[in-house]
């Protein structure tokens, strides 16, 4: 039998562990790896930033949008303050890409896929001193690594924070029976429970093309969707969290109004937002909140479409396509002054945090780029913010907030980049936009 440590030795051991973790910013590191030194000064023309992206394959167009966003930010800096960007194709062999990245790079941005980020997290010994990944695979980062992504988990966290801050404590959830729908559900549920919230009902709804069980095969998708909505309303919480793409999210909101209660608030996932549908079906979206990227919110507020607008020309088209064509919002000449609005909102919230000002490109800037595809607007914005994070990597901390195109950015104590998004509220036939606010 091994002898037990004395209380004094136990206390000394605990002190060593706490001291070691404190030196690492509260984050874990590999015990067999030397401690890397994070950047301590602003990047300039002598700084080399290696960007690992899969340039072809299924992530090719996403990577191109991210690259364009990064280059756009960098091109606006003075030559003496413009870091060297080196883009490395990580699509074929990540190990080869990592070898080329480690030679002389000060900062690494990427990789993109969850599998590659997971590999990078296991190989922290040979990486540049600062790494900003473009996905999140865990709740804690090694020292010098910051995980930044537009993940369903983060979206669920934002919804949970907002609903809890609004005073609600019991949630009902409607989500699609898909892998991505489950990730939104998990992200919300995990954080909602941590906040102390309770879940009354969880109901999954079908999407076309899925496999159904024998007991379901006699029901149409619409009947099953109706069943899911009714099950939520039978045991409803203080609000309903709806996960869905734009057309489906709006359809679900309409069902909730038809079968339920006009006063029941609804929070729709970020995936349910579409700039082109910004002012569509405002009456049907009453008492609904949606998170959105500031860059993706139009400045002008078009009038809501009437129930019969364009009816003769669109009877053969689905509702979302018709709405997109009738209310497609072109890039406006005057975007909201998010810098001014954010500073005002943050000041009124009483939260004492440094807000780092950045010259953030707007919608007009990305829309005027050659080959711009609005379907990838979120990834242009992600590239913009990845570059802004790299430029400010030396001062990332929980109490410093950086103004970005996807929201207000900050690093939590575990090295995860969090975002405060803008919020859109539909109040009958009115639309209200709340700029990103620290809270």
Short mmCIF file of N, CA and C in Angstrom, two decimals, residues 113-288:
data_model
loop_
_atom_site.label_atom_id
_atom_site.label_comp_id
_atom_site.label_asym_id
_atom_site.label_seq_id
_atom_site.Cartn_x
_atom_site.Cartn_y
_atom_site.Cartn_z
N UNK A 113 -11.75 22.57 -41.75
CA UNK A 113 -12.61 21.44 -41.39
C UNK A 113 -12.38 21.01 -39.95
N UNK A 114 -13.40 20.44 -39.35
CA UNK A 114 -13.31 19.98 -37.97
C UNK A 114 -12.22 18.93 -37.80
N UNK A 115 -12.08 18.03 -38.79
CA UNK A 115 -11.08 16.98 -38.71
C UNK A 115 -9.67 17.57 -38.67
N UNK A 116 -9.43 18.57 -39.54
CA UNK A 116 -8.11 19.18 -39.58
C UNK A 116 -7.82 20.03 -38.34
N UNK A 117 -8.84 20.72 -37.84
CA UNK A 117 -8.64 21.50 -36.61
C UNK A 117 -8.31 20.56 -35.46
N UNK A 118 -8.99 19.44 -35.41
CA UNK A 118 -8.73 18.46 -34.35
C UNK A 118 -7.29 17.97 -34.41
N UNK A 119 -6.77 17.75 -35.63
CA UNK A 119 -5.38 17.32 -35.78
C UNK A 119 -4.42 18.41 -35.33
N UNK A 120 -4.71 19.65 -35.68
CA UNK A 120 -3.86 20.77 -35.26
C UNK A 120 -3.82 20.89 -33.75
N UNK A 121 -4.96 20.66 -33.11
CA UNK A 121 -5.02 20.77 -31.65
C UNK A 121 -4.13 19.74 -30.97
N UNK A 122 -3.85 18.64 -31.68
CA UNK A 122 -2.99 17.60 -31.11
C UNK A 122 -1.51 17.82 -31.45
N UNK A 123 -1.21 18.79 -32.30
CA UNK A 123 0.16 19.00 -32.75
C UNK A 123 0.62 20.43 -32.44
N UNK A 124 0.37 20.86 -31.22
CA UNK A 124 0.63 22.25 -30.87
C UNK A 124 2.10 22.57 -30.68
N UNK A 125 2.97 21.57 -30.61
CA UNK A 125 4.38 21.84 -30.30
C UNK A 125 5.10 22.57 -31.43
N UNK A 126 4.74 22.31 -32.69
CA UNK A 126 5.51 22.84 -33.81
C UNK A 126 4.79 23.96 -34.55
N UNK A 127 3.74 24.49 -33.97
CA UNK A 127 2.96 25.52 -34.65
C UNK A 127 3.53 26.91 -34.36
N UNK A 128 3.14 27.90 -35.17
CA UNK A 128 3.53 29.28 -34.87
C UNK A 128 3.01 29.69 -33.49
N UNK A 129 3.52 30.80 -32.99
CA UNK A 129 3.21 31.18 -31.61
C UNK A 129 1.73 31.51 -31.41
N UNK A 130 1.04 31.92 -32.46
CA UNK A 130 -0.39 32.22 -32.36
C UNK A 130 -1.12 31.50 -33.49
N UNK A 131 -2.19 30.80 -33.15
CA UNK A 131 -3.00 30.07 -34.12
C UNK A 131 -4.46 30.47 -33.96
N UNK A 132 -5.11 30.83 -35.05
CA UNK A 132 -6.55 31.11 -35.05
C UNK A 132 -7.20 30.10 -35.97
N UNK A 133 -7.85 29.10 -35.41
CA UNK A 133 -8.50 28.09 -36.24
C UNK A 133 -9.82 28.63 -36.80
N UNK A 134 -10.29 28.02 -37.86
CA UNK A 134 -11.53 28.47 -38.50
C UNK A 134 -12.66 27.48 -38.25
N UNK A 135 -12.61 26.84 -37.11
CA UNK A 135 -13.67 25.95 -36.65
C UNK A 135 -13.43 25.71 -35.17
N UNK A 136 -14.42 25.18 -34.51
CA UNK A 136 -14.29 24.88 -33.08
C UNK A 136 -14.60 23.41 -32.86
N UNK A 137 -13.68 22.70 -32.17
CA UNK A 137 -13.86 21.27 -31.95
C UNK A 137 -13.90 20.91 -30.46
N UNK A 138 -13.63 21.89 -29.59
CA UNK A 138 -13.63 21.61 -28.16
C UNK A 138 -13.97 22.88 -27.40
N UNK A 139 -14.11 22.74 -26.09
CA UNK A 139 -14.45 23.89 -25.24
C UNK A 139 -13.23 24.52 -24.61
N UNK A 140 -12.04 24.05 -24.96
CA UNK A 140 -10.81 24.62 -24.40
C UNK A 140 -9.71 24.53 -25.44
N UNK A 141 -8.87 25.56 -25.51
CA UNK A 141 -7.79 25.60 -26.49
C UNK A 141 -6.44 25.55 -25.80
N UNK A 142 -5.44 24.93 -26.42
CA UNK A 142 -4.08 25.02 -25.88
C UNK A 142 -3.62 26.48 -25.89
N UNK A 143 -2.64 26.78 -25.07
CA UNK A 143 -2.15 28.15 -24.98
C UNK A 143 -1.66 28.62 -26.35
N UNK A 144 -2.07 29.84 -26.73
CA UNK A 144 -1.66 30.39 -28.02
C UNK A 144 -2.59 30.04 -29.16
N UNK A 145 -3.56 29.15 -28.91
CA UNK A 145 -4.53 28.75 -29.93
C UNK A 145 -5.88 29.36 -29.61
N UNK A 146 -6.52 29.94 -30.61
CA UNK A 146 -7.86 30.51 -30.45
C UNK A 146 -8.77 29.85 -31.48
N UNK A 147 -9.86 29.25 -31.01
CA UNK A 147 -10.80 28.59 -31.92
C UNK A 147 -11.91 29.56 -32.30
N UNK A 148 -12.07 29.78 -33.61
CA UNK A 148 -13.06 30.73 -34.12
C UNK A 148 -13.87 30.04 -35.21
N UNK A 149 -15.18 29.99 -35.04
CA UNK A 149 -16.02 29.35 -36.05
C UNK A 149 -17.43 29.89 -36.03
N UNK A 150 -18.15 29.62 -37.11
CA UNK A 150 -19.57 29.97 -37.19
C UNK A 150 -20.36 28.69 -36.96
N UNK A 151 -20.22 28.14 -35.79
CA UNK A 151 -20.75 26.81 -35.52
C UNK A 151 -22.18 26.84 -34.99
N UNK A 152 -22.94 25.76 -35.23
CA UNK A 152 -24.28 25.63 -34.64
C UNK A 152 -24.24 25.70 -33.12
N UNK A 153 -23.15 25.19 -32.53
CA UNK A 153 -23.04 25.20 -31.08
C UNK A 153 -23.01 26.65 -30.56
N UNK A 154 -22.26 27.51 -31.25
CA UNK A 154 -22.18 28.90 -30.83
C UNK A 154 -23.51 29.61 -31.02
N UNK A 155 -24.22 29.27 -32.11
CA UNK A 155 -25.53 29.87 -32.34
C UNK A 155 -26.49 29.51 -31.21
N UNK A 156 -26.49 28.23 -30.82
CA UNK A 156 -27.35 27.81 -29.72
C UNK A 156 -27.01 28.53 -28.43
N UNK A 157 -25.72 28.75 -28.22
CA UNK A 157 -25.26 29.47 -27.02
C UNK A 157 -25.79 30.91 -27.04
N UNK A 158 -25.72 31.55 -28.20
CA UNK A 158 -26.20 32.93 -28.31
C UNK A 158 -27.69 33.04 -28.02
N UNK A 159 -28.47 32.10 -28.57
CA UNK A 159 -29.91 32.09 -28.33
C UNK A 159 -30.19 31.90 -26.83
N UNK A 160 -29.48 30.96 -26.22
CA UNK A 160 -29.69 30.69 -24.79
C UNK A 160 -29.38 31.94 -23.96
N UNK A 161 -28.27 32.59 -24.26
CA UNK A 161 -27.90 33.80 -23.53
C UNK A 161 -28.96 34.90 -23.66
N UNK A 162 -29.42 35.09 -24.89
CA UNK A 162 -30.41 36.14 -25.16
C UNK A 162 -31.73 35.86 -24.44
N UNK A 163 -32.23 34.65 -24.58
CA UNK A 163 -33.52 34.30 -23.94
C UNK A 163 -33.43 34.41 -22.43
N UNK A 164 -32.31 33.96 -21.86
CA UNK A 164 -32.15 34.03 -20.41
C UNK A 164 -32.07 35.48 -19.95
N UNK A 165 -31.31 36.30 -20.70
CA UNK A 165 -31.19 37.73 -20.36
C UNK A 165 -32.54 38.43 -20.48
N UNK A 166 -33.42 37.93 -21.36
CA UNK A 166 -34.76 38.51 -21.52
C UNK A 166 -35.72 38.08 -20.42
N UNK A 167 -35.25 37.22 -19.52
CA UNK A 167 -36.06 36.86 -18.36
C UNK A 167 -36.78 35.53 -18.45
N UNK A 168 -36.54 34.77 -19.53
CA UNK A 168 -37.23 33.48 -19.69
C UNK A 168 -36.42 32.37 -19.03
N UNK A 169 -37.13 31.35 -18.52
CA UNK A 169 -36.47 30.27 -17.80
C UNK A 169 -36.88 28.88 -18.28
N UNK A 170 -37.96 28.78 -19.06
CA UNK A 170 -38.42 27.48 -19.55
C UNK A 170 -38.54 27.51 -21.06
N UNK A 171 -37.85 26.58 -21.73
CA UNK A 171 -37.80 26.58 -23.19
C UNK A 171 -38.55 25.40 -23.79
N UNK A 172 -39.08 25.62 -24.99
CA UNK A 172 -39.56 24.54 -25.84
C UNK A 172 -38.74 24.62 -27.12
N UNK A 173 -38.46 23.46 -27.73
CA UNK A 173 -37.54 23.44 -28.86
C UNK A 173 -38.14 22.67 -30.03
N UNK A 174 -38.05 23.27 -31.22
CA UNK A 174 -38.42 22.63 -32.48
C UNK A 174 -37.17 22.58 -33.35
N UNK A 175 -36.76 21.38 -33.75
CA UNK A 175 -35.55 21.27 -34.56
C UNK A 175 -35.72 20.17 -35.61
N UNK A 176 -34.96 20.23 -36.71
CA UNK A 176 -35.09 19.23 -37.77
C UNK A 176 -34.35 17.94 -37.42
N UNK A 177 -34.89 16.84 -37.90
CA UNK A 177 -34.25 15.53 -37.67
C UNK A 177 -33.06 15.35 -38.62
N UNK A 178 -32.03 16.12 -38.39
CA UNK A 178 -30.82 16.08 -39.20
C UNK A 178 -29.62 16.18 -38.28
N UNK A 179 -28.45 15.88 -38.82
CA UNK A 179 -27.22 15.99 -38.04
C UNK A 179 -26.98 17.44 -37.63
N UNK A 180 -27.15 18.37 -38.60
CA UNK A 180 -26.90 19.77 -38.26
C UNK A 180 -27.94 20.29 -37.28
N UNK A 181 -29.19 19.81 -37.40
CA UNK A 181 -30.22 20.23 -36.45
C UNK A 181 -29.90 19.78 -35.03
N UNK A 182 -29.33 18.57 -34.92
CA UNK A 182 -28.95 18.06 -33.60
C UNK A 182 -27.84 18.88 -32.98
N UNK A 183 -26.95 19.43 -33.82
CA UNK A 183 -25.85 20.25 -33.29
C UNK A 183 -26.38 21.58 -32.74
N UNK A 184 -27.37 22.16 -33.43
CA UNK A 184 -27.99 23.38 -32.90
C UNK A 184 -28.66 23.08 -31.56
N UNK A 185 -29.37 21.97 -31.51
CA UNK A 185 -30.05 21.56 -30.28
C UNK A 185 -29.05 21.38 -29.14
N UNK A 186 -27.95 20.67 -29.43
CA UNK A 186 -26.96 20.39 -28.39
C UNK A 186 -26.31 21.67 -27.88
N UNK A 187 -25.97 22.59 -28.80
CA UNK A 187 -25.34 23.83 -28.41
C UNK A 187 -26.23 24.66 -27.50
N UNK A 188 -27.53 24.70 -27.83
CA UNK A 188 -28.47 25.44 -27.01
C UNK A 188 -28.67 24.75 -25.65
N UNK A 189 -28.96 23.45 -25.69
CA UNK A 189 -29.33 22.73 -24.46
C UNK A 189 -28.21 22.76 -23.43
N UNK A 190 -26.97 22.56 -23.90
CA UNK A 190 -25.83 22.53 -22.98
C UNK A 190 -25.69 23.86 -22.24
N UNK A 191 -25.78 24.94 -22.98
CA UNK A 191 -25.59 26.24 -22.34
C UNK A 191 -26.84 26.66 -21.54
N UNK A 192 -28.00 26.30 -22.04
CA UNK A 192 -29.24 26.63 -21.33
C UNK A 192 -29.25 26.00 -19.95
N UNK A 193 -28.79 24.76 -19.86
CA UNK A 193 -28.73 24.09 -18.56
C UNK A 193 -27.71 24.73 -17.64
N UNK A 194 -26.57 25.16 -18.22
CA UNK A 194 -25.55 25.82 -17.41
C UNK A 194 -26.06 27.13 -16.82
N UNK A 195 -26.92 27.81 -17.57
CA UNK A 195 -27.49 29.06 -17.08
C UNK A 195 -28.54 28.84 -16.00
N UNK A 196 -29.06 27.61 -15.94
CA UNK A 196 -30.12 27.31 -14.98
C UNK A 196 -31.49 27.23 -15.60
N UNK A 197 -31.55 27.23 -16.93
CA UNK A 197 -32.83 27.12 -17.62
C UNK A 197 -33.37 25.70 -17.63
N UNK A 198 -34.67 25.58 -17.86
CA UNK A 198 -35.35 24.28 -17.90
C UNK A 198 -35.98 24.10 -19.27
N UNK A 199 -35.99 22.88 -19.78
CA UNK A 199 -36.61 22.58 -21.08
C UNK A 199 -37.91 21.83 -20.87
N UNK A 200 -39.00 22.40 -21.37
CA UNK A 200 -40.32 21.78 -21.20
C UNK A 200 -40.57 20.69 -22.23
N UNK A 201 -40.27 20.99 -23.51
CA UNK A 201 -40.56 20.06 -24.60
C UNK A 201 -39.51 20.17 -25.69
N UNK A 202 -39.12 19.02 -26.25
CA UNK A 202 -38.25 18.98 -27.43
C UNK A 202 -38.97 18.17 -28.50
N UNK A 203 -39.18 18.77 -29.67
CA UNK A 203 -39.89 18.07 -30.74
C UNK A 203 -39.10 18.19 -32.03
N UNK A 204 -38.86 17.05 -32.68
CA UNK A 204 -38.17 17.02 -33.97
C UNK A 204 -39.20 17.01 -35.09
N UNK A 205 -38.91 17.77 -36.14
CA UNK A 205 -39.81 17.78 -37.30
C UNK A 205 -39.08 17.22 -38.52
N UNK A 206 -39.83 16.70 -39.48
CA UNK A 206 -39.20 16.03 -40.62
C UNK A 206 -38.78 17.01 -41.71
N UNK A 207 -37.82 16.59 -42.51
CA UNK A 207 -37.45 17.28 -43.73
C UNK A 207 -37.64 16.33 -44.90
N UNK A 208 -37.97 16.82 -46.08
CA UNK A 208 -38.20 15.94 -47.23
C UNK A 208 -36.99 15.06 -47.51
N UNK A 209 -37.28 13.81 -47.86
CA UNK A 209 -36.22 12.89 -48.25
C UNK A 209 -35.65 12.05 -47.14
N UNK A 210 -36.08 12.26 -45.91
CA UNK A 210 -35.54 11.47 -44.81
C UNK A 210 -36.22 10.11 -44.73
N UNK A 211 -35.59 9.19 -44.03
CA UNK A 211 -36.17 7.87 -43.82
C UNK A 211 -37.14 7.93 -42.64
N UNK A 212 -38.34 7.34 -42.83
CA UNK A 212 -39.33 7.37 -41.76
C UNK A 212 -39.55 5.96 -41.23
N UNK A 213 -40.07 5.88 -40.02
CA UNK A 213 -40.34 4.58 -39.41
C UNK A 213 -41.69 4.05 -39.90
N UNK A 214 -41.97 2.78 -39.63
CA UNK A 214 -43.22 2.17 -40.06
C UNK A 214 -44.43 2.89 -39.50
N UNK A 215 -44.31 3.37 -38.27
CA UNK A 215 -45.46 4.04 -37.64
C UNK A 215 -45.70 5.43 -38.24
N UNK A 216 -44.70 5.96 -38.96
CA UNK A 216 -44.83 7.30 -39.51
C UNK A 216 -45.17 7.31 -40.99
N UNK A 217 -44.98 6.19 -41.67
CA UNK A 217 -45.01 6.21 -43.13
C UNK A 217 -46.37 6.59 -43.72
N UNK A 218 -47.43 6.47 -42.96
CA UNK A 218 -48.75 6.83 -43.48
C UNK A 218 -49.05 8.32 -43.32
N UNK A 219 -48.14 9.05 -42.65
CA UNK A 219 -48.35 10.47 -42.46
C UNK A 219 -47.48 11.27 -43.43
N UNK A 220 -48.02 12.35 -43.93
CA UNK A 220 -47.23 13.23 -44.78
C UNK A 220 -46.28 14.06 -43.92
N UNK A 221 -45.29 14.66 -44.57
CA UNK A 221 -44.36 15.52 -43.83
C UNK A 221 -45.09 16.67 -43.15
N UNK A 222 -46.10 17.21 -43.84
CA UNK A 222 -46.86 18.32 -43.26
C UNK A 222 -47.61 17.88 -42.01
N UNK A 223 -48.18 16.68 -42.05
CA UNK A 223 -48.89 16.16 -40.88
C UNK A 223 -47.93 15.95 -39.71
N UNK A 224 -46.75 15.44 -40.01
CA UNK A 224 -45.77 15.20 -38.95
C UNK A 224 -45.24 16.52 -38.40
N UNK A 225 -45.08 17.50 -39.29
CA UNK A 225 -44.65 18.82 -38.84
C UNK A 225 -45.70 19.44 -37.92
N UNK A 226 -46.96 19.28 -38.30
CA UNK A 226 -48.06 19.79 -37.47
C UNK A 226 -48.07 19.10 -36.11
N UNK A 227 -47.82 17.80 -36.09
CA UNK A 227 -47.78 17.06 -34.83
C UNK A 227 -46.68 17.61 -33.92
N UNK A 228 -45.51 17.92 -34.52
CA UNK A 228 -44.39 18.45 -33.73
C UNK A 228 -44.76 19.80 -33.11
N UNK A 229 -45.39 20.67 -33.90
CA UNK A 229 -45.79 21.98 -33.40
C UNK A 229 -46.80 21.84 -32.28
N UNK A 230 -47.79 20.98 -32.46
CA UNK A 230 -48.82 20.79 -31.44
C UNK A 230 -48.24 20.22 -30.15
N UNK A 231 -47.26 19.32 -30.28
CA UNK A 231 -46.67 18.74 -29.07
C UNK A 231 -45.93 19.80 -28.26
N UNK A 232 -45.32 20.77 -28.95
CA UNK A 232 -44.65 21.87 -28.26
C UNK A 232 -45.66 22.76 -27.56
N UNK A 233 -46.76 23.04 -28.23
CA UNK A 233 -47.77 23.94 -27.66
C UNK A 233 -48.54 23.30 -26.51
N UNK A 234 -48.65 21.99 -26.51
CA UNK A 234 -49.37 21.31 -25.43
C UNK A 234 -48.64 21.44 -24.10
N UNK A 235 -47.32 21.55 -24.18
CA UNK A 235 -46.54 21.72 -22.96
C UNK A 235 -45.49 22.80 -23.21
N UNK A 236 -45.97 23.99 -23.52
CA UNK A 236 -45.07 25.06 -23.95
C UNK A 236 -44.34 25.68 -22.76
N UNK A 237 -43.13 26.15 -23.06
CA UNK A 237 -42.37 26.88 -22.06
C UNK A 237 -42.65 28.37 -22.16
N UNK A 238 -41.71 29.19 -21.68
CA UNK A 238 -41.85 30.64 -21.76
C UNK A 238 -41.64 31.13 -23.20
N UNK A 239 -40.92 30.34 -23.99
CA UNK A 239 -40.63 30.70 -25.37
C UNK A 239 -40.33 29.43 -26.17
N UNK A 240 -40.25 29.58 -27.49
CA UNK A 240 -39.91 28.45 -28.36
C UNK A 240 -38.65 28.78 -29.13
N UNK A 241 -37.69 27.87 -29.11
CA UNK A 241 -36.48 27.98 -29.92
C UNK A 241 -36.70 27.16 -31.19
N UNK A 242 -36.68 27.83 -32.34
CA UNK A 242 -36.94 27.18 -33.62
C UNK A 242 -35.64 27.11 -34.42
N UNK A 243 -35.27 25.91 -34.81
CA UNK A 243 -34.10 25.70 -35.67
C UNK A 243 -34.60 25.36 -37.06
N UNK A 244 -34.13 26.09 -38.05
CA UNK A 244 -34.57 25.80 -39.41
C UNK A 244 -34.00 26.77 -40.42
N UNK A 245 -34.00 26.36 -41.68
CA UNK A 245 -33.61 27.26 -42.76
C UNK A 245 -34.72 28.28 -42.98
N UNK A 246 -34.45 29.37 -43.73
CA UNK A 246 -35.38 30.49 -43.78
C UNK A 246 -36.84 30.13 -44.06
N UNK A 247 -37.11 29.42 -45.14
CA UNK A 247 -38.51 29.12 -45.49
C UNK A 247 -39.18 28.25 -44.42
N UNK A 248 -38.44 27.23 -43.94
CA UNK A 248 -39.02 26.32 -42.95
C UNK A 248 -39.22 27.02 -41.61
N UNK A 249 -38.28 27.86 -41.21
CA UNK A 249 -38.41 28.58 -39.94
C UNK A 249 -39.64 29.47 -39.95
N UNK A 250 -39.88 30.14 -41.08
CA UNK A 250 -41.05 31.02 -41.19
C UNK A 250 -42.34 30.20 -41.21
N UNK A 251 -42.29 29.04 -41.86
CA UNK A 251 -43.47 28.17 -41.87
C UNK A 251 -43.80 27.70 -40.45
N UNK A 252 -42.79 27.31 -39.71
CA UNK A 252 -43.00 26.86 -38.34
C UNK A 252 -43.56 27.98 -37.47
N UNK A 253 -43.04 29.20 -37.66
CA UNK A 253 -43.56 30.33 -36.89
C UNK A 253 -45.04 30.55 -37.20
N UNK A 254 -45.40 30.42 -38.47
CA UNK A 254 -46.81 30.57 -38.86
C UNK A 254 -47.67 29.50 -38.20
N UNK A 255 -47.19 28.27 -38.16
CA UNK A 255 -47.92 27.17 -37.52
C UNK A 255 -48.11 27.45 -36.03
N UNK A 256 -47.07 27.95 -35.38
CA UNK A 256 -47.16 28.25 -33.95
C UNK A 256 -48.22 29.32 -33.68
N UNK A 257 -48.30 30.30 -34.58
CA UNK A 257 -49.33 31.34 -34.44
C UNK A 257 -50.72 30.76 -34.68
N UNK A 258 -50.84 29.92 -35.69
CA UNK A 258 -52.15 29.38 -36.07
C UNK A 258 -52.73 28.48 -34.98
N UNK A 259 -51.86 27.63 -34.41
CA UNK A 259 -52.35 26.66 -33.43
C UNK A 259 -52.21 27.13 -31.99
N UNK A 260 -51.49 28.22 -31.79
CA UNK A 260 -51.17 28.56 -30.42
C UNK A 260 -51.57 29.93 -29.95
N UNK A 261 -50.58 30.67 -29.52
CA UNK A 261 -50.77 31.86 -28.70
C UNK A 261 -49.96 33.00 -29.31
N UNK A 262 -50.58 34.11 -29.60
CA UNK A 262 -49.88 35.24 -30.23
C UNK A 262 -48.79 35.81 -29.33
N UNK A 263 -48.92 35.64 -28.02
CA UNK A 263 -47.96 36.23 -27.09
C UNK A 263 -46.74 35.35 -26.82
N UNK A 264 -46.74 34.13 -27.34
CA UNK A 264 -45.62 33.22 -27.10
C UNK A 264 -44.42 33.65 -27.94
N UNK A 265 -43.33 34.12 -27.30
CA UNK A 265 -42.17 34.58 -28.08
C UNK A 265 -41.43 33.42 -28.72
N UNK A 266 -40.78 33.71 -29.84
CA UNK A 266 -40.04 32.70 -30.60
C UNK A 266 -38.64 33.26 -30.89
N UNK A 267 -37.64 32.40 -30.73
CA UNK A 267 -36.26 32.73 -31.10
C UNK A 267 -35.85 31.77 -32.22
N UNK A 268 -35.51 32.31 -33.37
CA UNK A 268 -35.15 31.50 -34.54
C UNK A 268 -33.63 31.48 -34.69
N UNK A 269 -33.09 30.32 -34.99
CA UNK A 269 -31.64 30.17 -35.15
C UNK A 269 -31.11 31.06 -36.26
N UNK A 270 -29.81 31.36 -36.20
CA UNK A 270 -29.18 32.21 -37.21
C UNK A 270 -29.34 31.63 -38.60
N UNK A 271 -29.47 30.33 -38.69
CA UNK A 271 -29.64 29.69 -40.00
C UNK A 271 -30.97 30.07 -40.64
N UNK A 272 -31.89 30.58 -39.86
CA UNK A 272 -33.19 30.98 -40.38
C UNK A 272 -33.20 32.37 -40.97
N UNK A 273 -32.05 33.07 -40.93
CA UNK A 273 -32.01 34.44 -41.45
C UNK A 273 -31.52 34.45 -42.89
N UNK A 274 -32.17 35.27 -43.72
CA UNK A 274 -31.77 35.48 -45.11
C UNK A 274 -31.94 36.96 -45.41
N UNK A 275 -30.86 37.61 -45.78
CA UNK A 275 -30.91 39.04 -46.07
C UNK A 275 -31.99 39.38 -47.09
N UNK A 276 -32.17 38.51 -48.08
CA UNK A 276 -33.15 38.75 -49.15
C UNK A 276 -34.58 38.68 -48.64
N UNK A 277 -34.78 38.01 -47.50
CA UNK A 277 -36.13 37.87 -46.94
C UNK A 277 -36.31 38.76 -45.70
N UNK A 278 -35.44 39.74 -45.58
CA UNK A 278 -35.42 40.57 -44.37
C UNK A 278 -36.80 41.11 -44.01
N UNK A 279 -37.52 41.64 -44.97
CA UNK A 279 -38.82 42.27 -44.68
C UNK A 279 -40.00 41.42 -45.15
N UNK A 280 -39.78 40.14 -45.36
CA UNK A 280 -40.85 39.27 -45.83
C UNK A 280 -41.60 38.65 -44.65
N UNK A 281 -42.94 38.61 -44.76
CA UNK A 281 -43.78 37.98 -43.74
C UNK A 281 -43.56 38.55 -42.34
N UNK A 282 -43.46 39.85 -42.24
CA UNK A 282 -43.23 40.44 -40.93
C UNK A 282 -44.39 40.20 -39.97
N UNK A 283 -45.60 40.22 -40.48
CA UNK A 283 -46.77 39.98 -39.61
C UNK A 283 -46.77 38.55 -39.09
N UNK A 284 -46.38 37.60 -39.95
CA UNK A 284 -46.34 36.20 -39.53
C UNK A 284 -45.18 35.90 -38.58
N UNK A 285 -44.23 36.81 -38.51
CA UNK A 285 -43.07 36.61 -37.63
C UNK A 285 -43.20 37.40 -36.33
N UNK A 286 -44.38 37.87 -36.02
CA UNK A 286 -44.56 38.73 -34.84
C UNK A 286 -43.99 38.09 -33.58
N UNK A 287 -43.43 38.94 -32.73
CA UNK A 287 -42.83 38.52 -31.46
C UNK A 287 -41.74 37.47 -31.66
N UNK A 288 -40.88 37.72 -32.66
CA UNK A 288 -39.81 36.79 -33.00
C UNK A 288 -38.47 37.50 -33.00
#
